[in-house]
mmCIF file of C-alpha atoms in Angstrom:
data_model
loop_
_atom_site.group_PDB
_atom_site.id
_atom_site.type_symbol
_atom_site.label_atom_id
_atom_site.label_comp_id
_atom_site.label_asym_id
_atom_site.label_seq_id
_atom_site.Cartn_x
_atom_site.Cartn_y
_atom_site.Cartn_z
ATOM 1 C CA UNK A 267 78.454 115.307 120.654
ATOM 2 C CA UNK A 268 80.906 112.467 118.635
ATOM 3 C CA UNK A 269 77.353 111.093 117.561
ATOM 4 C CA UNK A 270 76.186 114.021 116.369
ATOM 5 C CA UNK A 271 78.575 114.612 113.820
ATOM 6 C CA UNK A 272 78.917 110.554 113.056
ATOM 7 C CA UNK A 273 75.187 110.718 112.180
ATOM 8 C CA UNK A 274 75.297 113.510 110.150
ATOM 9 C CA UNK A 275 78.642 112.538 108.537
ATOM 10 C CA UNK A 276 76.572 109.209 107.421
ATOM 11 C CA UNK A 277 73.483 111.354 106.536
ATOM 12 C CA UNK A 278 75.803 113.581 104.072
ATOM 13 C CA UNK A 279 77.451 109.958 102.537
ATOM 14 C CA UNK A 280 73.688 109.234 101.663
ATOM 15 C CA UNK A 281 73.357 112.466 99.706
ATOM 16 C CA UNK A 282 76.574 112.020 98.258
ATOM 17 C CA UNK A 283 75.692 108.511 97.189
ATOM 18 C CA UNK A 284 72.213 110.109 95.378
ATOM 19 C CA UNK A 285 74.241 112.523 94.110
ATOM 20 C CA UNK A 286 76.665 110.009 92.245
ATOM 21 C CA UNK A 287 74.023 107.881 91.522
ATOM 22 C CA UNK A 288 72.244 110.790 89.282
ATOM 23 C CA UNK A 289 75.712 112.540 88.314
ATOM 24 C CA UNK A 290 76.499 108.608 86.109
ATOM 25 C CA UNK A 291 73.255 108.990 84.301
ATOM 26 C CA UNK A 292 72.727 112.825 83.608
ATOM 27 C CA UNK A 293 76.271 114.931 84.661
ATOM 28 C CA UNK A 294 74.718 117.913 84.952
ATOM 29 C CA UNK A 295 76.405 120.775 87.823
ATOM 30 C CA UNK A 296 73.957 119.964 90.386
ATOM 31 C CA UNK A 297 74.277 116.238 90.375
ATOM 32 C CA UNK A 298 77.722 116.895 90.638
ATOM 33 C CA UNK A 299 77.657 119.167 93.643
ATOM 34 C CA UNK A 300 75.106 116.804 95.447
ATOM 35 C CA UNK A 301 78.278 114.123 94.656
ATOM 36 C CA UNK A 302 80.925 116.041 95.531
ATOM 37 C CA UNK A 303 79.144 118.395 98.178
ATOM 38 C CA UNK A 304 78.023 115.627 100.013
ATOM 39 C CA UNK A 305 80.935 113.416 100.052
ATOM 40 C CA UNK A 306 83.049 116.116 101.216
ATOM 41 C CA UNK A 307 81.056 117.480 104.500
ATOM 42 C CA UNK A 308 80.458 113.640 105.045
ATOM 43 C CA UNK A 309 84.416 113.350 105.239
ATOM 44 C CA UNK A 310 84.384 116.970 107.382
ATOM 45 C CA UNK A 311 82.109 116.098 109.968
ATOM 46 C CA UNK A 312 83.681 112.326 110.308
ATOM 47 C CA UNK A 313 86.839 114.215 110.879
ATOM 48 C CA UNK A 314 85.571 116.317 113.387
ATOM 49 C CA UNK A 315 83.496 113.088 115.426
ATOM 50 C CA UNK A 316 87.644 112.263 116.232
ATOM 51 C CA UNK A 317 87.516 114.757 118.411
ATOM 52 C CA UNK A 318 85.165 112.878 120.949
ATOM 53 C CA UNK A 319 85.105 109.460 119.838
ATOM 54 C CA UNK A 320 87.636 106.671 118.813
ATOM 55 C CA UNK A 321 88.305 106.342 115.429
ATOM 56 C CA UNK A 322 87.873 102.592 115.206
ATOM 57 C CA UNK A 323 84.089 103.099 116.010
ATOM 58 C CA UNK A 324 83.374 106.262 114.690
ATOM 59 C CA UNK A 325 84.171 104.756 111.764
ATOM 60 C CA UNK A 326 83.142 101.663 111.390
ATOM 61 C CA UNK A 327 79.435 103.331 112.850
ATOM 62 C CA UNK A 328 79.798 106.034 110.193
ATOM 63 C CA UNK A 329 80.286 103.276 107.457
ATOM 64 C CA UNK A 330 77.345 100.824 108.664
ATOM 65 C CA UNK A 331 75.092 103.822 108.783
ATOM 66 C CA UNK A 332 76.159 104.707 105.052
ATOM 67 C CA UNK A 333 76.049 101.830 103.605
ATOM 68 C CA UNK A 334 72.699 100.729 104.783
ATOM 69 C CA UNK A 335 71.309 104.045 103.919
ATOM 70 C CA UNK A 336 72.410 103.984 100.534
ATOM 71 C CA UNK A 337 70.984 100.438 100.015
ATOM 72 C CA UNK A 338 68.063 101.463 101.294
ATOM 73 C CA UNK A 339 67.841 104.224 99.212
ATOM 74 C CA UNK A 340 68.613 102.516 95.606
ATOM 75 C CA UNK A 341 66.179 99.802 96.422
ATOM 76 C CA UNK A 342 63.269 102.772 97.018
ATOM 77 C CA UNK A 343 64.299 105.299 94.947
ATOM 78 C CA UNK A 344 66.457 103.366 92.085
ATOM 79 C CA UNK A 345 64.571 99.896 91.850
ATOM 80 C CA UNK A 346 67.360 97.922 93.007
ATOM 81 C CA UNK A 347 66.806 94.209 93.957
ATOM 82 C CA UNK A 348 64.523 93.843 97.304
ATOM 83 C CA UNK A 349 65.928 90.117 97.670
ATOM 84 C CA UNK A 350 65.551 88.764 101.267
ATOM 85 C CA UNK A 351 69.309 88.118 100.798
ATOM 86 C CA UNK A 352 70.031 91.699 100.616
ATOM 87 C CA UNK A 353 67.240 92.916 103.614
ATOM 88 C CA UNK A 354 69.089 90.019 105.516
ATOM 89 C CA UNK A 355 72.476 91.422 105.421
ATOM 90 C CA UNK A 356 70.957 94.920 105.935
ATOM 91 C CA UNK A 357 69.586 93.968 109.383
ATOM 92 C CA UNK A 358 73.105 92.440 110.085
ATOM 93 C CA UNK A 359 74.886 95.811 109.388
ATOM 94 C CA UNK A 360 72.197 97.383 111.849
ATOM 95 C CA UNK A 361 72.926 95.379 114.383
ATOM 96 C CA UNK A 362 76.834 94.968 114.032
ATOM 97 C CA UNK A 363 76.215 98.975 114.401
ATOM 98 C CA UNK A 364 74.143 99.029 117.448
ATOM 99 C CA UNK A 365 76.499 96.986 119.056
ATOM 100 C CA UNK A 366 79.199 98.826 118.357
ATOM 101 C CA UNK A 367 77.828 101.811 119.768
ATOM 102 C CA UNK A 368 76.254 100.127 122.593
ATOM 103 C CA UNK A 369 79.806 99.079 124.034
ATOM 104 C CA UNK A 370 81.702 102.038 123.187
#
C-alpha cells in the first residue's frame, strides 16, 4: 500500500512541476492551482506512504521518481536539452530507484 501512495505522491510532484513551469510564464489561477494543488497532495500522500514504509526510502523513491519525471517532461513538453549527458544520468536515477526498492 506504502507504494501506492509513493507513486502517486511522485505522480502529483510531476503535475506540480507543469504547473510551476506554466504559472513563471503566464500566472494565471489555474497554473497556479496545478502548482500549488499538486505540490501539496504530492506532500499529503508522501506523508501518508510513512505509515507503511521507512522514510529513508520512501523518500528518496518519491524524489528519484519526481525528478526523472519532471526531466522527462521539460525535455518533451518544454524543449529542454535531450543531451546524452542528461538521458545518462536519467537512467542512473532509475536504477539508484529500483534498487532501492528492490532491497527494501
Amino acid at each position: 500500500m506504502g507504494w501506492i501512495f509513493v507513486f502517486f505522491a511522485a505522480m502529483s510532484e510531476i503535475v506540480g512541476v507543469i504547473g510551476l513551469k506554466l504559472y513563471s510564464q503566464n500566472k494565471t489561477i489555474r497554473n497556479m492551482l496545478l502548482y500549488v494543488g499538486g505540490f501539496g497532495l504530492s506532500f499529503a500522500l508522501l506523508y501518508t506512504s510513512f505509515n507503511y514504509l521507512q522514510l529513508s526510502i520512501a523518500y528518496a523513491v518519491w524524489i528519484g521518481i519526481g525528478t526523472v519525471g519532471a526531466v522527462l517532461i521539460n525535455m518533451i513538453l518544454f524543449g529542454e536539452s535531450k543531451s546524452v549527458a542528461r538521458v545518462i544520468s536519467i537512467i542512473a536515477i532509475v536504477i539508484g530507484v529500483a534498487g532501492l526498492k528492490a532491497i527494501s
